[in-house]
Structure formats: structure tokens, C-alpha cells
Amino acid sequence: MTTWLDTVAGIVGPRHLITDPDTLAAACLDWRGRYRGRAQAIARPGSTAEVAALVRACVAAGAPIVPQGGNTSHCGAATPDDSGRALIIQLHRMQALRAVDADNNTLTAEAGCTLAQVQDAAAGVGRLFPLSLASEGSCQIGGNLATNAGGVAVLRYGPMRELTLGLEAVLPDGSVLDSLSGLRKNNTGYDLKQLLIGAEGTLGIITAATLKLFPAPEATATALVEVSNPADALALLHALQARFGDRLTAFELISGLCLQLLARHLPDARPPFMPPWCVLLELNDGGSEAVLNQALAEALCALRPQADAVLARHARERAQLWTLREQISEAQKRDGPSIKHDIAVPLSQLAGFIERADAALQQAFPACRVVCFGHVGDGNLHYNVSYTRPGNVDLFDDEPAVNALVYDLVYAHGGTLSAEHGIGQLKRDWLRRYLPPANLAAMRAVKQALDPLGLMNPGKVL
Ligand SMILES: Cc1cc2nc3c(=O)[nH]c(=O)nc-3n(C[C@H](O)[C@H](O)[C@H](O)COP(=O)(O)OP(=O)(O)OC[C@H]3O[C@@H](n4cnc5c(N)ncnc54)[C@H](O)[C@@H]3O)c2cc1C
């Protein structure tokens, strides 16, 4: 008798249907090791037609579908629930670059390309694809789209939503939404691609996208600069933006505790100094790098004459400075578990938020410490809480109370509980608490219209 999994094997080929327990277990565990689910199998399709056929097979069998890219989600978004019924659909065989149109400043990539592959393809034709995350070697374009990923260059170029011109996706009924287009102007009804972007795989499986490219900068200047506190960091941000405009492409806040964790756990990432706070900033421009470096050095001497600062002299030093920023998540992971918050508040509220949240947490949970860093130029902070006692005893017992304290303050400051990581399963209940009822109802109506059987990544977002 033919089973449902035989049908799946017939679609992708037996080699690309995975049921071995070790590979399944790895796919059912999230990057942070917080969520462990179960699934029937993994299918690895090689084309959009195969994805569509898989979705139709899942609908016929009533099997939940979990799209999975690089599995680097910070909120358990790509981890199946523990029903053991899901089919995980991994996209990494779909890595074709369908078109690179340098004259149109666009590139069309399949969803399984890693972000690094897309960056390299753009560089290969003298262009820049500016999305940049510490996970770029393993996260995939499909995952970046499904999470509306942000990263370190949002300040200048915007998140994935702003970098996407066209999209192809398989909808929950197995039909193919074809909005692949390199047009910058196209007013033909609802912008359906934006529904899929940021939907975390709950409205369909993204199979390809047409992405915006930009001129590759000829010159880059990078500096690590001491600041006295977050308010001082914002004053420096505004002063640099007044001087350099959108040539300032990155502005990252790093707390002293982050530097200590790096020094403790990652000997290769050596901070050049240990201030209470610092910022890592970058300028991009045309023309000569020496001239840009000189302009940045003069600006920093004028704006922060007393501050410790390191200006990268060449590409290797630039990479070393970025390693500090990019390895913070890893250093924190090695230090032990933490309660992660990926919040944003308006820039005008940011310093006040940190001050009030730090004080309130200290009072309510005297053993806590906050690892605070992030894309401060966008008002986005990774505001992570752990305990100082060995093994972080009781940390997760206190998680609901810690979250309530932090999120209440975030919303009191006009902010959001997810700036870029998304909702996944980690923040689903909190979304219900903070999103206005009419917004939640509209989201549920969209979900019901597109996925009436509720098979697409169940238990995530809503
Ligand atoms: C060290 C580190 C640093 C990070 N830094 C950042 C950062 O600066 N900014 C940021 O935004 N994020 C960051 N992240 C989080 C993560 O890398 C991003 O959310 C990334 O976009 C996820 O891509 P992925 O391919 O790993 O997706 P996965 O983790 O596999 O999946 C994420 C979500 O997308 C869905 N999905 C995946 N592929 C598809 C598809 N083809 N179609 C439909 N749905 C799909 C999944 O079902 C899930 O809901 C970081 C993660 C790590 C580990």
C-alpha cells in the first residue's frame, strides 16, 4: 500500500526524503537550544513545482508544514511543535541565481541561497546587496524574507521588506503566487509579496525573490568609539548624521558587559579597550578610502576629543572590529541561557527606556544583569536578561515576570516587542497581549482566508 511518505518520496526523489533520527533531531532543535519539536520527516525539494506538489500532498494528508531555511531563528519559528505530524520542508537545494541584472540593479535568487551567496553574487557584478547579519553564512534568503530580517545596515538601506521588489511563493493550497518582478513602480492592486514577507512561513513557502542591488561603495571607514552612556551614543549618532548624511550606514551600540563576555569566551575576539559603552560605526562612500578615513578621524576628534577610539586602517582591522559585534550572541550563548528581547523604541525614547528598565529590573530581580547591544541607529536593542548566580538558577521561572516588566516599559515608550527577530513561538502570547484587538483580528482573517486548514507552520505568530 502506498503511504503518504511514499508520495512525498515520489515528488522529491527518495534521496531527498529524510527520516533518519539524527538529522530529524537536528532539524527539530532551534539555534538557541530552547525548543525541541518532533516531525515525521524532512523533504528537500529542488524546484518550485516540487514545493507546490509537496504542499498539495500535505493538504491531502492533513499534515502540518514547517518551512525551514538556515534554522537560525532566535524565537523557535522554524521548529515544529511536538505533535510529530509535521513535514519539515528545507529549501537549501533551491540555490539557483535565476537572474543577475546589473543594469537594473536587481538579482533574482531562489529561497535556499544563503545570504552570503547573494552578497557574493552582487559583489561579482560590482554591486552591493546590503542585508548583513552575523548569521549570513547559514541563514537563507527565504528565511530572511519570512522574518523581514534587519541587521546592521538598516540605518541606510532598510530591512528585507525595503530590499525586495518581487516574490514567488507557494500558497497553502499549493498554488504558486508569481510576483517576481524587477520593477520599482508597479501599482496593480494589493502588494501580496509584503503579506508573505515577515509572515514566518505561516502564509506560504517563499521560493524565490527579486532583490534590490546598490552601487558597491568604493570606500569604507569603520571605527569603534567609547561613549559614556546610551544618551551620549545617540548624541554622537545625530552629530555624525548631520556631517555625513546617509553615508553613515551602521551604528551599533555595545555595552561593557558584552565586551567582557567576548573576552571571557572568545579569545580571538579581543576588545581593544573596555569602556562602559561603545559604538561600532561605519561610513560608506565613493572615492578614496584615505579621504573618508581622514574625514571620520577629524569628525571623531572634534566630536569626542577625550574618547578612546580605534579606526580600522585596513580590511583586516575592519573585520576584527566587526567580529566583536558579530560574536556577541555566540559569547552570550556560551555564558549560559538568557531571556532575549529584541525590542525597538523611538530614538527619542531609547536612553530613557534603558535607564528605567535597568532600574526596574534591578529592583525586582536583584540577581539579574542586562546584556544590552544592538542596532541603536534604528532604535533596536537586544536587551537580554540573565542571572549572576551560577547556572542561572530560576531564570526561566521568572521569565514571564521579566518579560512583562520589560514589555510594559517598551510599550509605555511607544515601542515594539519584536524589531527584527519575529514572533515565532517565543513571543506569540505576548503578541496577543500587546497588539490591538482589531490588528489581531485582521491578521487572523488573513490567515483564515489563505490557510483555512491551519497547516502552514502552526503554532507560530498567531
Ligand atoms: C548569530 C546570529 C545573529 C543574528 N543576527 C540577526 C540580525 O542582526 N538581524 C536579524 O533580523 N536576525 C538576526 N538573526 C536571526 C536569524 O538569522 C534571522 O531571523 C534570519 O532571517 C533567519 O533565516 P533562516 O534562513 O535561518 O530562517 P529559519 O530560522 O530557518 O526560519 C525562520 C522563519 O522563517 C520561516 N522560513 C524559512 N524559510 C522560509 C521560506 N522559504 N518560506 C517561508 N518561510 C520560511 C520559518 O518557518 C521560520 O518561521 C541572527 C541569528 C543568529 C544565530
mmCIF file of C-alpha atoms in Angstrom, residues 222-384:
data_model
loop_
_atom_site.group_PDB
_atom_site.id
_atom_site.type_symbol
_atom_site.label_atom_id
_atom_site.label_comp_id
_atom_site.label_asym_id
_atom_site.label_seq_id
_atom_site.Cartn_x
_atom_site.Cartn_y
_atom_site.Cartn_z
ATOM 1 C CA THR A 222 34.981 51.828 10.363
ATOM 2 C CA ALA A 223 35.551 52.879 13.978
ATOM 3 C CA LEU A 224 34.943 51.625 17.499
ATOM 4 C CA VAL A 225 34.335 54.611 19.757
ATOM 5 C CA GLU A 226 33.853 54.885 23.506
ATOM 6 C CA VAL A 227 30.692 56.662 24.648
ATOM 7 C CA SER A 228 29.703 57.407 28.217
ATOM 8 C CA ASN A 229 26.137 56.075 28.023
ATOM 9 C CA PRO A 230 23.292 55.426 25.547
ATOM 10 C CA ALA A 231 22.268 59.119 25.531
ATOM 11 C CA ASP A 232 25.829 60.015 24.560
ATOM 12 C CA ALA A 233 25.706 57.367 21.786
ATOM 13 C CA LEU A 234 22.563 58.984 20.362
ATOM 14 C CA ALA A 235 24.109 62.462 20.534
ATOM 15 C CA LEU A 236 27.069 61.094 18.542
ATOM 16 C CA LEU A 237 24.686 59.437 16.047
ATOM 17 C CA HIS A 238 22.898 62.719 15.367
ATOM 18 C CA ALA A 239 26.150 64.665 15.080
ATOM 19 C CA LEU A 240 27.583 62.150 12.598
ATOM 20 C CA GLN A 241 24.364 62.068 10.563
ATOM 21 C CA ALA A 242 24.467 65.870 10.366
ATOM 22 C CA ARG A 243 28.008 65.620 8.943
ATOM 23 C CA PHE A 244 27.773 62.526 6.779
ATOM 24 C CA GLY A 245 24.060 62.067 5.996
ATOM 25 C CA ASP A 246 23.252 58.586 4.703
ATOM 26 C CA ARG A 247 26.935 57.819 4.194
ATOM 27 C CA LEU A 248 26.647 56.637 7.829
ATOM 28 C CA THR A 249 25.496 53.063 7.169
ATOM 29 C CA ALA A 250 25.888 51.325 10.535
ATOM 30 C CA PHE A 251 25.755 52.477 14.135
ATOM 31 C CA GLU A 252 25.825 49.673 16.710
ATOM 32 C CA LEU A 253 25.713 50.064 20.485
ATOM 33 C CA ILE A 254 27.762 47.635 22.599
ATOM 34 C CA SER A 255 27.729 47.599 26.397
ATOM 35 C CA GLY A 256 30.823 46.960 28.506
ATOM 36 C CA LEU A 257 29.320 43.675 29.698
ATOM 37 C CA CYS A 258 29.209 42.461 26.066
ATOM 38 C CA LEU A 259 32.930 43.191 25.754
ATOM 39 C CA GLN A 260 33.609 41.289 28.984
ATOM 40 C CA LEU A 261 31.685 38.249 27.704
ATOM 41 C CA LEU A 262 33.651 38.358 24.441
ATOM 42 C CA ALA A 263 36.962 38.497 26.319
ATOM 43 C CA ARG A 264 35.876 35.619 28.586
ATOM 44 C CA HIS A 265 34.506 33.206 25.985
ATOM 45 C CA LEU A 266 36.061 34.038 22.614
ATOM 46 C CA PRO A 267 39.799 34.693 22.901
ATOM 47 C CA ASP A 268 40.019 35.562 19.181
ATOM 48 C CA ALA A 269 37.625 38.476 19.581
ATOM 49 C CA ARG A 270 39.843 40.811 21.599
ATOM 50 C CA PRO A 271 38.246 44.164 22.508
ATOM 51 C CA PRO A 272 40.886 46.936 22.201
ATOM 52 C CA PHE A 273 39.523 48.673 25.317
ATOM 53 C CA MET A 274 36.897 48.057 27.987
ATOM 54 C CA PRO A 275 34.678 51.139 28.301
ATOM 55 C CA PRO A 276 31.231 51.025 29.954
ATOM 56 C CA TRP A 277 29.681 51.588 26.492
ATOM 57 C CA CYS A 278 30.927 51.940 22.938
ATOM 58 C CA VAL A 279 29.602 52.179 19.395
ATOM 59 C CA LEU A 280 30.787 50.456 16.248
ATOM 60 C CA LEU A 281 30.093 52.714 13.279
ATOM 61 C CA GLU A 282 30.710 52.594 9.558
ATOM 62 C CA LEU A 283 30.699 55.084 6.689
ATOM 63 C CA ASN A 284 30.431 54.143 3.003
ATOM 64 C CA ASP A 285 31.110 56.443 0.084
ATOM 65 C CA GLY A 286 32.502 56.730 -3.413
ATOM 66 C CA GLY A 287 36.047 57.998 -3.897
ATOM 67 C CA SER A 288 39.165 57.479 -1.837
ATOM 68 C CA GLU A 289 39.246 55.454 1.379
ATOM 69 C CA ALA A 290 42.084 57.602 2.728
ATOM 70 C CA VAL A 291 39.931 60.710 2.337
ATOM 71 C CA LEU A 292 36.939 59.033 4.038
ATOM 72 C CA ASN A 293 39.106 57.774 6.916
ATOM 73 C CA GLN A 294 40.549 61.252 7.348
ATOM 74 C CA ALA A 295 37.057 62.788 7.403
ATOM 75 C CA LEU A 296 35.922 60.301 10.057
ATOM 76 C CA ALA A 297 39.071 60.802 12.156
ATOM 77 C CA GLU A 298 38.591 64.577 12.075
ATOM 78 C CA ALA A 299 34.911 64.257 12.975
ATOM 79 C CA LEU A 300 35.649 61.990 15.951
ATOM 80 C CA CYS A 301 38.466 64.279 17.180
ATOM 81 C CA ALA A 302 36.085 67.227 17.022
ATOM 82 C CA LEU A 303 33.035 65.476 18.478
ATOM 83 C CA ARG A 304 34.635 63.192 21.097
ATOM 84 C CA PRO A 305 38.165 64.517 21.745
ATOM 85 C CA GLN A 306 38.576 62.625 25.049
ATOM 86 C CA ALA A 307 37.091 59.297 23.957
ATOM 87 C CA ASP A 308 39.029 56.110 23.323
ATOM 88 C CA ALA A 309 38.583 55.172 19.667
ATOM 89 C CA VAL A 310 40.026 52.722 17.151
ATOM 90 C CA LEU A 311 39.789 53.482 13.438
ATOM 91 C CA ALA A 312 40.341 50.460 11.187
ATOM 92 C CA ARG A 313 43.422 51.034 8.998
ATOM 93 C CA HIS A 314 42.734 48.213 6.561
ATOM 94 C CA ALA A 315 40.283 45.404 5.760
ATOM 95 C CA ARG A 316 41.727 43.022 8.363
ATOM 96 C CA GLU A 317 41.280 45.534 11.187
ATOM 97 C CA ARG A 318 37.768 46.295 9.933
ATOM 98 C CA ALA A 319 36.933 42.579 10.074
ATOM 99 C CA GLN A 320 38.367 42.382 13.619
ATOM 100 C CA LEU A 321 36.124 45.217 14.776
ATOM 101 C CA TRP A 322 33.053 43.640 13.190
ATOM 102 C CA THR A 323 33.956 40.286 14.779
ATOM 103 C CA LEU A 324 33.415 41.921 18.154
ATOM 104 C CA ARG A 325 29.872 42.900 17.248
ATOM 105 C CA GLU A 326 29.017 39.711 15.399
ATOM 106 C CA GLN A 327 30.260 37.362 18.114
ATOM 107 C CA ILE A 328 28.247 38.854 20.974
ATOM 108 C CA SER A 329 25.346 36.379 20.519
ATOM 109 C CA GLU A 330 27.794 33.471 20.483
ATOM 110 C CA ALA A 331 29.663 34.737 23.579
ATOM 111 C CA GLN A 332 26.373 35.162 25.386
ATOM 112 C CA LYS A 333 25.250 31.687 24.359
ATOM 113 C CA ARG A 334 28.484 30.243 25.811
ATOM 114 C CA ASP A 335 27.956 32.190 29.008
ATOM 115 C CA GLY A 336 24.616 30.458 29.613
ATOM 116 C CA PRO A 337 20.924 30.946 28.974
ATOM 117 C CA SER A 338 19.316 34.340 28.826
ATOM 118 C CA ILE A 339 15.897 35.873 28.344
ATOM 119 C CA LYS A 340 16.168 37.601 24.990
ATOM 120 C CA HIS A 341 14.361 40.761 23.995
ATOM 121 C CA ASP A 342 14.604 42.201 20.501
ATOM 122 C CA ILE A 343 12.810 45.451 21.062
ATOM 123 C CA ALA A 344 12.644 48.837 19.398
ATOM 124 C CA VAL A 345 11.609 52.223 20.717
ATOM 125 C CA PRO A 346 11.710 55.621 19.011
ATOM 126 C CA LEU A 347 15.229 57.070 19.162
ATOM 127 C CA SER A 348 13.947 59.918 21.339
ATOM 128 C CA GLN A 349 12.834 57.366 23.970
ATOM 129 C CA LEU A 350 15.772 54.989 23.849
ATOM 130 C CA ALA A 351 18.066 56.335 26.570
ATOM 131 C CA GLY A 352 15.133 56.844 28.963
ATOM 132 C CA PHE A 353 13.900 53.316 28.291
ATOM 133 C CA ILE A 354 17.276 51.742 29.112
ATOM 134 C CA GLU A 355 17.645 53.773 32.285
ATOM 135 C CA ARG A 356 14.138 52.940 33.544
ATOM 136 C CA ALA A 357 14.206 49.280 32.513
ATOM 137 C CA ASP A 358 17.664 48.726 34.094
ATOM 138 C CA ALA A 359 16.493 50.278 37.375
ATOM 139 C CA ALA A 360 13.157 48.413 37.449
ATOM 140 C CA LEU A 361 14.808 45.049 36.707
ATOM 141 C CA GLN A 362 17.477 45.619 39.348
ATOM 142 C CA GLN A 363 14.827 46.374 41.926
ATOM 143 C CA ALA A 364 12.535 43.447 41.031
ATOM 144 C CA PHE A 365 15.267 40.852 40.339
ATOM 145 C CA PRO A 366 18.397 41.860 42.273
ATOM 146 C CA ALA A 367 20.423 38.930 40.844
ATOM 147 C CA CYS A 368 19.863 39.963 37.238
ATOM 148 C CA ARG A 369 22.189 41.579 34.735
ATOM 149 C CA VAL A 370 21.405 43.004 31.337
ATOM 150 C CA VAL A 371 23.424 42.296 28.214
ATOM 151 C CA CYS A 372 22.455 45.229 26.012
ATOM 152 C CA PHE A 373 23.605 45.771 22.437
ATOM 153 C CA GLY A 374 22.089 46.351 19.050
ATOM 154 C CA HIS A 375 21.254 48.410 16.034
ATOM 155 C CA VAL A 376 20.823 51.579 18.023
ATOM 156 C CA GLY A 377 20.675 53.742 14.910
ATOM 157 C CA ASP A 378 17.318 52.042 14.217
ATOM 158 C CA GLY A 379 16.164 52.255 17.856
ATOM 159 C CA ASN A 380 16.552 48.436 18.005
ATOM 160 C CA LEU A 381 18.095 46.895 21.110
ATOM 161 C CA HIS A 382 18.893 43.329 22.015
ATOM 162 C CA TYR A 383 18.108 43.727 25.692
ATOM 163 C CA ASN A 384 18.902 40.328 27.174
#
